[in-house]
Short mmCIF file of C-alpha atoms in Angstrom, two decimals:
data_model
loop_
_atom_site.label_atom_id
_atom_site.label_comp_id
_atom_site.label_asym_id
_atom_site.label_seq_id
_atom_site.Cartn_x
_atom_site.Cartn_y
_atom_site.Cartn_z
CA MET A 1 81.79 -25.92 -75.42
CA SER A 2 80.00 -27.74 -72.62
CA ASP A 3 82.06 -30.84 -73.25
CA LEU A 4 85.30 -28.88 -73.23
CA SER A 5 84.45 -26.99 -70.08
CA GLY A 6 83.37 -30.22 -68.27
CA GLU A 7 79.93 -28.85 -67.22
CA SER A 8 76.86 -31.22 -66.90
CA PRO A 9 74.04 -30.80 -69.45
CA THR A 10 71.53 -30.47 -66.47
CA SER A 11 73.46 -27.77 -64.73
CA ASN A 12 70.56 -25.37 -65.29
CA ALA A 13 68.02 -27.59 -63.35
CA PRO A 14 67.06 -26.19 -59.94
CA ASP A 15 68.27 -27.92 -56.79
CA TRP A 16 65.69 -29.86 -54.67
CA THR A 17 65.94 -30.48 -51.01
CA VAL A 18 64.99 -33.90 -49.74
CA SER A 19 61.92 -32.52 -48.02
CA GLU A 20 60.84 -30.64 -51.13
CA LEU A 21 61.23 -33.72 -53.31
CA SER A 22 59.36 -35.90 -50.79
CA GLY A 23 56.52 -33.39 -50.64
CA ALA A 24 56.32 -33.19 -54.43
CA LEU A 25 56.20 -36.97 -54.70
CA LYS A 26 53.52 -37.08 -52.00
CA ARG A 27 51.35 -34.58 -53.87
CA THR A 28 51.88 -36.36 -57.16
CA VAL A 29 50.92 -39.76 -55.75
CA GLU A 30 47.86 -38.43 -53.91
CA ASP A 31 46.67 -36.44 -56.94
CA ALA A 32 47.17 -39.35 -59.33
CA PHE A 33 45.41 -42.03 -57.26
CA GLY A 34 43.21 -40.38 -54.63
CA HIS A 35 40.76 -42.95 -53.21
CA VAL A 36 41.35 -46.55 -54.29
CA ARG A 37 40.04 -50.03 -53.53
CA VAL A 38 42.80 -52.54 -52.95
CA ARG A 39 42.25 -56.25 -52.54
CA GLY A 40 44.80 -58.28 -50.65
CA GLU A 41 45.59 -60.49 -47.68
CA ILE A 42 46.38 -58.92 -44.31
CA SER A 43 49.92 -59.73 -43.19
CA GLY A 44 51.94 -58.72 -40.16
CA TYR A 45 48.95 -57.66 -38.06
CA ARG A 46 49.67 -57.74 -34.31
CA GLY A 47 46.75 -55.72 -33.03
CA PRO A 48 46.45 -51.97 -32.42
CA HIS A 49 49.58 -50.06 -31.41
CA SER A 50 49.82 -48.49 -27.97
CA SER A 51 48.86 -45.20 -29.64
CA GLY A 52 45.62 -46.77 -30.93
CA HIS A 53 46.75 -46.87 -34.58
CA ALA A 54 47.06 -50.16 -36.48
CA TYR A 55 49.91 -50.99 -38.84
CA PHE A 56 50.08 -53.98 -41.17
CA SER A 57 50.54 -54.89 -44.85
CA LEU A 58 48.36 -55.98 -47.75
CA LYS A 59 49.96 -58.58 -49.97
CA ASP A 60 49.27 -60.81 -52.93
CA GLN A 61 51.46 -63.29 -54.77
CA ASN A 62 53.87 -60.69 -56.19
CA ALA A 63 53.76 -57.49 -54.11
CA ARG A 64 53.26 -55.99 -50.67
CA LEU A 65 51.65 -52.67 -49.71
CA ASP A 66 52.02 -51.03 -46.30
CA ALA A 67 48.77 -50.01 -44.66
CA VAL A 68 47.79 -47.90 -41.67
CA VAL A 69 44.49 -47.39 -39.87
CA TRP A 70 44.28 -44.32 -37.66
CA LYS A 71 42.85 -44.59 -34.17
CA GLY A 72 39.62 -42.71 -34.94
CA VAL A 73 38.89 -44.86 -37.98
CA PHE A 74 39.82 -48.17 -36.29
CA SER A 75 36.92 -47.98 -33.81
CA ARG A 76 34.42 -47.47 -36.67
CA LEU A 77 35.55 -50.35 -38.89
CA LYS A 78 32.84 -52.91 -39.67
CA VAL A 79 35.47 -55.56 -40.36
CA ARG A 80 38.30 -55.78 -37.84
CA PRO A 81 41.72 -56.75 -39.24
CA GLU A 82 42.88 -60.31 -38.63
CA GLU A 83 46.04 -62.06 -39.72
CA GLY A 84 45.58 -63.87 -43.04
CA LEU A 85 42.15 -62.32 -43.74
CA GLU A 86 41.51 -61.44 -47.39
CA VAL A 87 39.88 -58.00 -47.54
CA VAL A 88 39.12 -55.08 -49.82
CA ALA A 89 40.69 -51.93 -48.35
CA ILE A 90 39.18 -48.55 -49.26
CA GLY A 91 41.37 -45.50 -48.67
CA ARG A 92 43.88 -43.16 -50.21
CA ILE A 93 47.46 -43.75 -51.35
CA THR A 94 50.10 -41.52 -49.80
CA THR A 95 53.79 -41.56 -49.07
CA PHE A 96 55.76 -41.63 -45.84
CA PRO A 97 58.79 -39.36 -46.21
CA GLY A 98 60.51 -40.81 -43.17
CA LYS A 99 61.07 -44.13 -44.97
CA SER A 100 60.79 -43.02 -48.60
CA SER A 101 57.87 -45.46 -49.02
CA TYR A 102 54.27 -45.32 -50.03
CA GLN A 103 51.31 -46.71 -48.13
CA ILE A 104 47.53 -46.78 -48.05
CA VAL A 105 45.62 -44.99 -45.33
CA ILE A 106 42.59 -47.24 -44.84
CA GLU A 107 39.20 -45.68 -44.21
CA GLN A 108 37.02 -48.82 -44.68
CA LEU A 109 37.54 -52.58 -44.73
CA GLU A 110 35.31 -55.11 -46.45
CA PHE A 111 35.48 -58.83 -46.85
CA ALA A 112 36.79 -59.95 -50.22
CA GLY A 113 33.73 -62.13 -50.97
CA ALA A 114 32.12 -65.03 -49.13
CA GLY A 115 35.26 -67.10 -49.43
CA ALA A 116 37.20 -64.64 -47.30
CA ILE A 117 34.47 -64.66 -44.66
CA MET A 118 34.39 -68.44 -44.58
CA ALA A 119 38.18 -68.60 -44.30
CA MET A 120 38.10 -66.13 -41.41
CA LEU A 121 35.33 -68.09 -39.66
CA GLU A 122 37.16 -71.39 -40.12
CA GLU A 123 40.33 -69.94 -38.65
CA ARG A 124 38.42 -68.49 -35.71
CA LYS A 125 36.53 -71.74 -35.21
CA ARG A 126 39.77 -73.72 -35.20
CA ARG A 127 41.37 -71.39 -32.68
CA LEU A 128 38.36 -71.37 -30.31
CA ALA A 129 37.91 -75.13 -30.61
CA ALA A 130 41.54 -75.59 -29.58
CA GLU A 131 40.67 -73.74 -26.35
CA GLY A 132 37.90 -76.27 -25.63
CA LEU A 133 34.98 -73.85 -26.01
CA PHE A 134 33.12 -76.29 -28.29
CA ALA A 135 33.75 -79.43 -26.23
CA GLY A 136 30.74 -81.69 -25.76
CA GLU A 137 31.34 -82.18 -22.02
CA ARG A 138 30.75 -78.47 -21.46
CA LYS A 139 27.21 -78.65 -22.85
CA ARG A 140 24.23 -79.14 -20.57
CA ARG A 141 20.69 -80.29 -21.16
CA PRO A 142 18.08 -77.51 -20.79
CA PRO A 143 15.51 -78.01 -18.00
CA PHE A 144 12.43 -80.03 -18.92
CA LEU A 145 9.95 -77.31 -17.92
CA PRO A 146 11.61 -73.93 -17.25
CA ARG A 147 9.74 -71.37 -15.19
CA VAL A 148 11.34 -68.33 -16.86
CA ILE A 149 12.74 -68.15 -20.41
CA GLY A 150 15.16 -65.40 -21.45
CA VAL A 151 15.16 -64.39 -25.12
CA VAL A 152 17.97 -62.34 -26.70
CA THR A 153 16.69 -60.88 -29.99
CA SER A 154 15.25 -57.80 -31.62
CA PRO A 155 11.94 -56.76 -30.00
CA THR A 156 10.54 -55.45 -33.30
CA GLY A 157 11.17 -58.42 -35.60
CA ALA A 158 9.01 -61.40 -36.49
CA VAL A 159 11.29 -63.75 -34.52
CA ILE A 160 10.06 -62.73 -31.07
CA ARG A 161 6.43 -62.99 -32.22
CA ASP A 162 7.04 -66.51 -33.57
CA ILE A 163 8.72 -67.57 -30.31
CA LEU A 164 5.96 -66.12 -28.11
CA HIS A 165 3.25 -67.64 -30.30
CA ARG A 166 4.89 -71.08 -30.22
CA LEU A 167 5.41 -70.96 -26.45
CA SER A 168 1.76 -69.97 -25.98
CA ASP A 169 0.60 -72.92 -28.09
CA ARG A 170 2.81 -75.52 -26.37
CA PHE A 171 3.16 -74.41 -22.74
CA PRO A 172 2.82 -70.71 -21.70
CA ARG A 173 5.81 -69.57 -19.64
CA HIS A 174 7.17 -66.30 -18.23
CA VAL A 175 9.36 -64.75 -20.95
CA LEU A 176 11.98 -62.01 -20.48
CA VAL A 177 13.19 -60.27 -23.66
CA TRP A 178 16.57 -58.51 -23.76
CA PRO A 179 16.39 -56.23 -26.81
CA VAL A 180 19.49 -56.20 -29.02
CA ARG A 181 20.42 -55.37 -32.60
CA VAL A 182 20.70 -58.57 -34.59
CA GLN A 183 23.01 -57.15 -37.27
CA GLY A 184 25.39 -54.26 -37.67
CA ASP A 185 28.53 -53.05 -35.96
CA THR A 186 27.14 -53.22 -32.40
CA CYS A 187 25.38 -56.57 -32.76
CA GLY A 188 28.15 -58.67 -31.21
CA ALA A 189 28.70 -56.35 -28.26
CA GLU A 190 24.96 -56.13 -27.47
CA VAL A 191 24.44 -59.91 -27.67
CA THR A 192 27.47 -60.46 -25.41
CA ALA A 193 26.14 -57.93 -22.89
CA ALA A 194 22.68 -59.57 -22.98
CA ILE A 195 23.99 -63.09 -22.28
CA ARG A 196 26.18 -61.90 -19.43
CA GLY A 197 23.42 -59.64 -18.12
CA PHE A 198 21.01 -62.55 -17.81
CA ASN A 199 23.69 -64.59 -16.02
CA ASP A 200 24.36 -61.74 -13.59
CA LEU A 201 20.73 -61.65 -12.39
CA PRO A 202 20.63 -62.95 -8.79
CA PRO A 203 18.31 -65.87 -8.01
CA GLY A 204 15.25 -64.70 -6.11
CA GLY A 205 15.78 -61.05 -7.08
CA PRO A 206 13.13 -58.57 -8.25
CA ILE A 207 13.76 -59.69 -11.83
CA PRO A 208 13.50 -63.49 -12.06
CA ARG A 209 16.61 -65.24 -13.33
CA PRO A 210 15.86 -67.31 -16.47
CA ASP A 211 16.19 -71.08 -16.41
CA VAL A 212 17.09 -71.21 -20.12
CA LEU A 213 18.26 -68.65 -22.70
CA ILE A 214 17.34 -68.42 -26.40
CA VAL A 215 19.56 -66.35 -28.71
CA ALA A 216 17.50 -65.94 -31.88
CA ARG A 217 17.57 -64.20 -35.22
CA GLY A 218 15.92 -64.75 -38.59
CA GLY A 219 17.73 -65.79 -41.74
CA GLY A 220 20.12 -63.51 -43.60
CA SER A 221 23.28 -63.28 -45.61
CA LEU A 222 26.64 -64.39 -44.31
CA GLU A 223 27.62 -60.78 -43.59
CA ASP A 224 24.37 -60.15 -41.67
CA LEU A 225 25.07 -63.07 -39.33
CA LEU A 226 28.71 -62.17 -38.60
CA GLY A 227 27.78 -60.53 -35.30
CA PHE A 228 26.89 -63.94 -33.87
CA SER A 229 30.31 -65.33 -34.86
CA GLU A 230 32.34 -62.72 -32.99
CA GLU A 231 34.75 -64.07 -30.44
CA SER A 232 33.15 -62.17 -27.55
CA VAL A 233 29.74 -63.70 -28.32
CA VAL A 234 31.19 -67.21 -28.50
CA ARG A 235 33.02 -66.80 -25.20
CA ALA A 236 29.92 -65.39 -23.49
CA ALA A 237 27.84 -68.35 -24.71
CA ALA A 238 30.46 -70.86 -23.55
CA GLU A 239 30.77 -69.19 -20.12
CA SER A 240 27.00 -68.91 -19.58
CA GLY A 241 25.82 -70.54 -16.36
CA ILE A 242 22.31 -70.76 -17.81
CA PRO A 243 21.68 -73.40 -20.52
CA LEU A 244 21.64 -71.62 -23.87
CA ILE A 245 19.79 -72.49 -27.10
CA SER A 246 21.16 -70.98 -30.31
CA ALA A 247 18.53 -70.24 -32.98
CA VAL A 248 20.36 -67.94 -35.40
CA GLY A 249 19.13 -68.08 -38.98
CA HIS A 250 17.63 -71.09 -40.68
CA GLU A 251 18.81 -74.68 -40.99
CA THR A 252 21.52 -73.90 -43.55
CA ASP A 253 22.87 -70.85 -41.68
CA VAL A 254 25.81 -71.66 -39.40
CA THR A 255 27.43 -69.27 -36.91
CA LEU A 256 30.08 -69.89 -34.27
CA ILE A 257 27.61 -69.39 -31.43
CA ASP A 258 25.92 -72.62 -32.61
CA PHE A 259 29.04 -74.59 -31.62
CA ALA A 260 29.38 -72.93 -28.19
CA ALA A 261 25.68 -73.13 -27.26
CA ASP A 262 24.33 -76.08 -25.29
CA VAL A 263 21.70 -76.81 -27.96
CA ARG A 264 21.41 -75.62 -31.57
CA ALA A 265 17.93 -75.13 -33.03
CA PRO A 266 17.40 -75.00 -36.81
CA THR A 267 14.92 -72.09 -36.52
CA PRO A 268 13.67 -69.74 -33.76
CA THR A 269 10.34 -71.59 -33.74
CA ALA A 270 12.18 -74.87 -33.21
CA ALA A 271 14.05 -73.27 -30.28
CA ALA A 272 10.71 -72.50 -28.61
CA GLU A 273 9.69 -76.13 -29.16
CA MET A 274 12.94 -77.35 -27.57
CA ALA A 275 12.51 -75.03 -24.56
CA VAL A 276 9.12 -76.33 -23.36
CA PRO A 277 7.14 -79.57 -23.81
CA VAL A 278 3.59 -79.78 -25.13
CA ARG A 279 1.17 -79.19 -22.28
CA ALA A 280 -1.57 -81.27 -23.92
CA ASP A 281 0.81 -84.22 -24.26
CA LEU A 282 1.77 -83.97 -20.59
CA ILE A 283 -1.90 -83.86 -19.58
CA ALA A 284 -2.60 -86.90 -21.75
CA GLU A 285 0.38 -88.76 -20.27
CA VAL A 286 -0.72 -87.93 -16.72
CA ALA A 287 -4.24 -89.07 -17.57
CA GLY A 288 -2.85 -92.31 -18.97
CA LEU A 289 -0.77 -92.88 -15.85
CA HIS A 290 -3.83 -92.12 -13.71
CA ALA A 291 -5.88 -94.64 -15.68
CA ARG A 292 -3.14 -97.23 -15.30
CA LEU A 293 -3.00 -96.50 -11.56
CA ARG A 294 -6.75 -96.97 -11.20
CA ALA A 295 -6.64 -100.17 -13.23
CA SER A 296 -3.76 -101.46 -11.13
CA PHE A 297 -5.64 -100.61 -7.94
CA ALA A 298 -8.73 -102.37 -9.25
CA ARG A 299 -6.70 -105.45 -10.18
CA GLY A 300 -5.10 -105.45 -6.73
CA LEU A 301 -8.52 -105.16 -5.10
CA ASP A 302 -9.85 -108.01 -7.23
CA ARG A 303 -6.88 -110.18 -6.34
CA ARG A 304 -7.29 -109.44 -2.63
CA THR A 305 -11.00 -110.19 -2.90
CA VAL A 306 -10.25 -113.57 -4.40
CA ASP A 307 -7.65 -114.23 -1.71
CA LEU A 308 -10.13 -113.20 0.98
CA ARG A 309 -12.74 -115.55 -0.39
CA SER A 310 -10.22 -118.37 -0.50
CA LEU A 311 -9.17 -117.72 3.08
CA ALA A 312 -12.78 -117.43 4.18
CA ARG A 313 -13.48 -120.87 2.74
CA LEU A 314 -10.53 -122.22 4.72
CA LEU A 315 -11.74 -120.77 8.04
CA PRO A 316 -13.49 -123.37 10.25
CA SER A 317 -17.02 -122.69 11.44
CA ALA A 318 -17.94 -121.99 15.06
CA ASP A 319 -19.39 -125.46 15.51
CA THR A 320 -16.17 -126.99 14.20
CA LEU A 321 -14.08 -124.93 16.61
CA LEU A 322 -16.27 -125.82 19.61
CA ALA A 323 -16.91 -129.47 18.77
CA VAL A 324 -13.85 -130.92 20.49
CA PRO A 325 -14.01 -128.70 23.63
CA ARG A 326 -17.76 -129.38 23.91
CA GLN A 327 -17.14 -133.11 23.63
CA ARG A 328 -14.47 -132.94 26.30
CA VAL A 329 -16.81 -131.05 28.63
CA ASP A 330 -19.59 -133.59 28.04
CA ILE A 331 -17.28 -136.54 28.71
CA ALA A 332 -15.92 -134.86 31.82
CA GLY A 333 -19.48 -134.12 32.99
CA GLN A 334 -20.41 -137.74 32.50
CA ARG A 335 -17.37 -139.08 34.34
CA LEU A 336 -17.41 -136.56 37.18
CA PRO A 337 -20.29 -138.02 39.27
CA ARG A 338 -18.86 -141.50 39.09
CA ALA A 339 -15.42 -140.21 39.92
CA LEU A 340 -16.78 -138.24 42.87
CA LYS A 341 -18.65 -141.26 44.14
CA ALA A 342 -15.64 -143.49 43.69
CA ASN A 343 -13.44 -140.95 45.41
CA ALA A 344 -15.90 -140.58 48.29
CA ALA A 345 -16.18 -144.35 48.64
CA ALA A 346 -12.42 -144.70 48.71
CA HIS A 347 -12.10 -142.04 51.34
CA ARG A 348 -14.97 -143.51 53.35
CA LEU A 349 -13.23 -146.87 53.32
CA ALA A 350 -10.04 -145.25 54.51
CA LEU A 351 -11.93 -143.45 57.23
CA THR A 352 -13.62 -146.64 58.30
CA ARG A 353 -10.27 -148.38 58.63
CA ALA A 354 -8.85 -145.51 60.59
CA GLU A 355 -11.96 -145.26 62.72
CA GLY A 356 -10.92 -148.15 64.86
CA ARG A 357 -7.57 -146.57 65.53
CA LEU A 358 -8.90 -143.15 66.40
CA ALA A 359 -10.85 -141.95 69.31
CA PRO A 360 -14.41 -140.97 68.65
CA GLN A 361 -13.64 -137.31 69.32
CA ARG A 362 -10.64 -137.17 67.03
CA LEU A 363 -12.55 -139.13 64.43
CA ALA A 364 -15.36 -136.61 64.45
CA VAL A 365 -12.89 -133.75 64.08
CA LEU A 366 -11.05 -135.53 61.27
CA VAL A 367 -14.28 -136.29 59.47
CA GLU A 368 -15.35 -132.69 59.80
CA ARG A 369 -12.07 -131.44 58.36
CA ARG A 370 -12.22 -133.87 55.48
CA ARG A 371 -15.80 -132.85 54.81
CA GLU A 372 -14.75 -129.19 54.71
CA ARG A 373 -11.91 -129.98 52.36
CA TYR A 374 -14.21 -131.93 50.10
CA GLU A 375 -16.78 -129.16 50.09
CA LEU A 376 -14.05 -126.61 49.29
CA PHE A 377 -12.73 -128.80 46.47
CA ALA A 378 -16.27 -129.28 45.12
CA GLY A 379 -16.81 -125.48 45.17
CA ARG A 380 -13.51 -124.84 43.41
CA LEU A 381 -14.27 -127.54 40.84
CA SER A 382 -17.68 -126.04 40.15
CA SER A 383 -16.16 -122.55 39.76
CA ALA A 384 -13.47 -123.91 37.46
CA LEU A 385 -16.10 -125.62 35.31
CA ARG A 386 -18.15 -122.43 35.09
CA ALA A 387 -15.02 -120.35 34.29
CA ASN A 388 -13.93 -122.82 31.61
CA ALA A 389 -17.38 -122.78 30.03
CA SER A 390 -17.46 -118.96 30.17
CA ALA A 391 -14.02 -118.73 28.55
CA HIS A 392 -15.06 -121.07 25.70
CA ARG A 393 -18.27 -119.07 25.31
CA GLU A 394 -16.30 -115.81 25.00
CA ARG A 395 -13.96 -117.37 22.42
CA ILE A 396 -17.00 -118.51 20.46
CA ASP A 397 -18.52 -115.01 20.62
CA ARG A 398 -15.28 -113.39 19.43
CA ALA A 399 -14.99 -115.85 16.56
CA ARG A 400 -18.62 -115.20 15.62
CA GLU A 401 -18.08 -111.41 15.67
CA ARG A 402 -14.98 -111.77 13.47
CA VAL A 403 -16.81 -113.92 10.95
CA ASN A 404 -19.73 -111.45 10.89
CA GLY A 405 -17.29 -108.55 10.34
CA LEU A 406 -15.62 -110.35 7.46
CA HIS A 407 -19.03 -111.09 5.96
CA ALA A 408 -20.09 -107.43 6.31
CA ARG A 409 -16.88 -106.25 4.59
CA LEU A 410 -17.20 -108.85 1.86
CA ALA A 411 -20.63 -107.71 0.64
CA PRO A 412 -19.60 -104.07 -0.24
CA CYS A 413 -16.46 -105.36 -1.96
CA LEU A 414 -18.54 -107.67 -4.11
CA ARG A 415 -20.95 -104.83 -4.97
CA ARG A 416 -18.09 -102.50 -5.94
CA ALA A 417 -16.50 -105.19 -8.09
CA GLN A 418 -19.83 -105.82 -9.82
CA ASP A 419 -20.35 -102.08 -10.41
CA GLU A 420 -16.87 -101.75 -11.89
CA ARG A 421 -17.36 -104.71 -14.25
CA ARG A 422 -20.79 -103.34 -15.22
CA ARG A 423 -19.24 -99.93 -15.97
CA ARG A 424 -16.50 -101.54 -18.08
CA LEU A 425 -19.08 -103.56 -20.00
CA ARG A 426 -21.07 -100.39 -20.76
CA SER A 427 -17.89 -98.62 -21.94
CA VAL A 428 -16.99 -101.52 -24.26
CA GLU A 429 -20.55 -101.60 -25.58
CA GLN A 430 -20.50 -97.84 -26.28
CA LEU A 431 -17.10 -98.16 -27.98
CA MET A 432 -18.37 -101.05 -30.12
CA GLN A 433 -21.43 -99.02 -31.15
CA ALA A 434 -19.26 -95.97 -31.93
CA LEU A 435 -16.87 -98.01 -34.11
CA SER A 436 -19.57 -100.02 -35.91
CA TYR A 437 -20.22 -99.11 -39.52
CA LYS A 438 -23.97 -99.39 -38.87
CA GLY A 439 -23.79 -95.99 -37.19
CA VAL A 440 -22.59 -94.57 -40.52
CA LEU A 441 -25.48 -96.29 -42.31
CA ALA A 442 -27.89 -94.73 -39.83
CA ARG A 443 -26.72 -91.25 -40.89
CA GLY A 444 -27.86 -91.80 -44.48
CA TYR A 445 -24.91 -93.57 -46.06
CA ALA A 446 -24.94 -96.95 -47.80
CA LEU A 447 -22.46 -99.82 -48.18
CA VAL A 448 -21.97 -101.29 -51.67
CA ARG A 449 -20.73 -104.88 -52.05
CA ASN A 450 -19.91 -106.87 -55.18
CA ALA A 451 -21.11 -110.37 -55.97
CA ASP A 452 -18.40 -111.86 -53.72
CA GLY A 453 -19.61 -109.82 -50.75
CA GLU A 454 -16.56 -107.54 -50.72
CA PRO A 455 -16.98 -103.75 -50.34
CA VAL A 456 -16.71 -101.67 -53.52
CA HIS A 457 -14.54 -98.54 -53.07
CA GLU A 458 -14.28 -97.23 -56.66
CA ALA A 459 -16.52 -97.07 -59.71
CA ALA A 460 -13.57 -97.60 -62.06
CA GLY A 461 -13.67 -101.36 -61.75
CA LEU A 462 -17.40 -101.73 -62.48
CA GLY A 463 -19.10 -102.26 -65.80
CA ALA A 464 -22.64 -102.46 -67.06
CA GLY A 465 -24.45 -105.56 -65.89
CA ASP A 466 -22.37 -106.12 -62.75
CA ALA A 467 -24.37 -107.45 -59.83
CA LEU A 468 -24.10 -105.39 -56.67
CA GLU A 469 -25.69 -105.36 -53.27
CA ILE A 470 -26.43 -102.12 -51.39
CA GLU A 471 -26.90 -102.22 -47.64
CA PHE A 472 -29.00 -99.45 -46.10
CA ARG A 473 -29.88 -98.81 -42.50
CA ASP A 474 -32.95 -101.05 -42.59
CA GLY A 475 -31.94 -103.75 -45.09
CA ARG A 476 -30.15 -104.78 -48.26
CA VAL A 477 -31.09 -104.36 -51.93
CA ALA A 478 -29.67 -106.20 -54.97
CA VAL A 479 -28.98 -104.01 -58.03
CA LEU A 480 -27.46 -104.24 -61.52
CA THR A 481 -25.27 -101.57 -63.06
CA THR A 482 -26.78 -100.32 -66.36
CA GLY A 483 -24.35 -97.45 -67.02
CA SER A 484 -20.98 -96.12 -65.96
CA GLY A 485 -19.78 -93.45 -63.58
CA PRO A 486 -18.80 -89.95 -64.73
CA ASP A 487 -15.13 -90.88 -64.98
CA VAL A 488 -15.41 -94.54 -66.06
CA PRO A 489 -16.00 -95.55 -69.72
CA SER A 490 -19.16 -97.52 -70.26
CA SER A 491 -18.90 -101.22 -71.03
CA PRO A 492 -21.43 -103.59 -72.60
CA PRO A 493 -23.30 -105.95 -70.32
CA ARG A 494 -21.55 -109.21 -69.68
CA ALA A 495 -23.08 -112.20 -71.33
CA GLY A 496 -24.23 -115.14 -69.28
CA ARG A 497 -24.42 -113.11 -66.10
CA LYS A 498 -27.41 -113.99 -63.93
CA PRO A 499 -29.07 -111.30 -61.88
CA PRO A 500 -28.22 -111.61 -58.19
CA ARG A 501 -30.67 -112.51 -55.55
CA ALA A 502 -31.30 -110.15 -52.64
CA ARG A 503 -29.53 -111.30 -49.51
CA GLY A 504 -31.26 -111.44 -46.18
CA SER A 505 -34.74 -111.72 -47.70
CA SER A 506 -37.19 -113.98 -45.93
CA ARG A 507 -39.40 -114.45 -48.98
CA GLY A 508 -37.08 -116.90 -50.74
CA PRO A 509 -35.95 -116.62 -54.37
CA SER A 510 -38.09 -114.45 -56.60
CA PRO A 511 -37.63 -113.25 -60.19
CA LEU A 512 -36.26 -109.75 -60.69
CA PRO A 513 -38.59 -107.12 -62.16
CA ASP A 514 -38.03 -105.77 -65.64
CA GLU A 515 -35.09 -103.51 -66.53
CA ASP A 516 -37.11 -100.32 -66.24
CA ALA A 517 -38.04 -101.07 -62.63
CA GLN A 518 -34.61 -102.50 -61.59
CA PRO A 519 -32.67 -100.05 -59.28
CA THR A 520 -29.30 -99.09 -60.71
CA LEU A 521 -26.10 -97.72 -59.19
CA PHE A 522 -24.83 -95.61 -62.09
CA GLY A 523 -28.01 -94.93 -63.99
CA ASN A 524 -27.95 -91.68 -66.09
#
């Protein structure tokens, strides 16, 4: 009948509206699946929407699933979505009636194993390196001896105690600690704020500005260290105006802040060692430089002393300096009377010749004038001779005073040089006594030598009947081994071996006493 009437066999089924059918499908899907864990690769992520929600897809080789993260959930996610990141999404499956499609409403995101984390870090590293944040020319050398050290770490962990203990051992410095969480959701934000907070401190302010920063954390899993690989932390480290040392994890742990920091330390303790030098080493180096300076000064003084002695030998004596002037004065004194007489005779002859041509009165006046001139010349000559002698005498006195001064300065220099050489000789003698093995013998030890005179260090190479010589503090004794040590197997006496003679004895050769009275080295 139904075929003849043309009616459909489902004509009795109720009619559904589109909304009713969409709602039924929505309830069916949500009841059948509920909460699920879906693993896939994030695709089509462009960041949060203007509304604060995030829309993207999860895909694998054969399928694609739409995903949505609501605004309230997005701010609480431990793992932020990134393009190409392989994750495990936890949420519920639902439908979207407006597009007749199904989707997952994500409540949590997790990394899909260590491989996904490493892939995300490699992609982030590549992108930040392309911006030049890891360039070597951006890195600076930390100061040799900082006055203030800033440490960004947890104040309750063992890391800060290790850093403070190491700094105290090497070179105590003023340390400022900026407490942060070293793992968790807020780790990256707190570390970023700490680095920028230290850089914002004004120089000379109430809180001293650090000269070097240490960002430190102990070892942990790859997920625990993700906070130090966040982009904000890397940018803050690269932009830091204060040299920064990264000490996150142990030697095998690698985070992105290690590439942006000026120096990477394998451990927090190593970061403290890089921040300050060893105070004892600096003191020793300064002492060595001081000793070298004193030795150089002493050598310079010795060289100048030798030069002074050489110059002193070259200086002429006072008699040598005055010999020629004294000889000239003597010759002049000898020639002067004869010259005066000859001069007077010559003038008298001239006066006699002129006497006939002159009147007696004029002659008397002329003679008187000549006599006055001669007397004046004689007075001037006598004064000149006395002045010349006085000048030579003063030059002699000055030369004598200079020689006496040099002699007075030379004697203390010689005494100081002798004292210094005597002090050095005593130091060498003390050092020789301290390094001599006889000091060890004086404390109760003994030196054992074999028949060739070489020291014996082990009992393993000795056997019964070997000739030995034992040196004590006050002399030497010849012995024969009759047994073996506790760890050396005994060996029979060697045939044809003559007993040794005691060295250093003044009595000459003498026969050894019997075996019972012979001293032994390994006797039982």
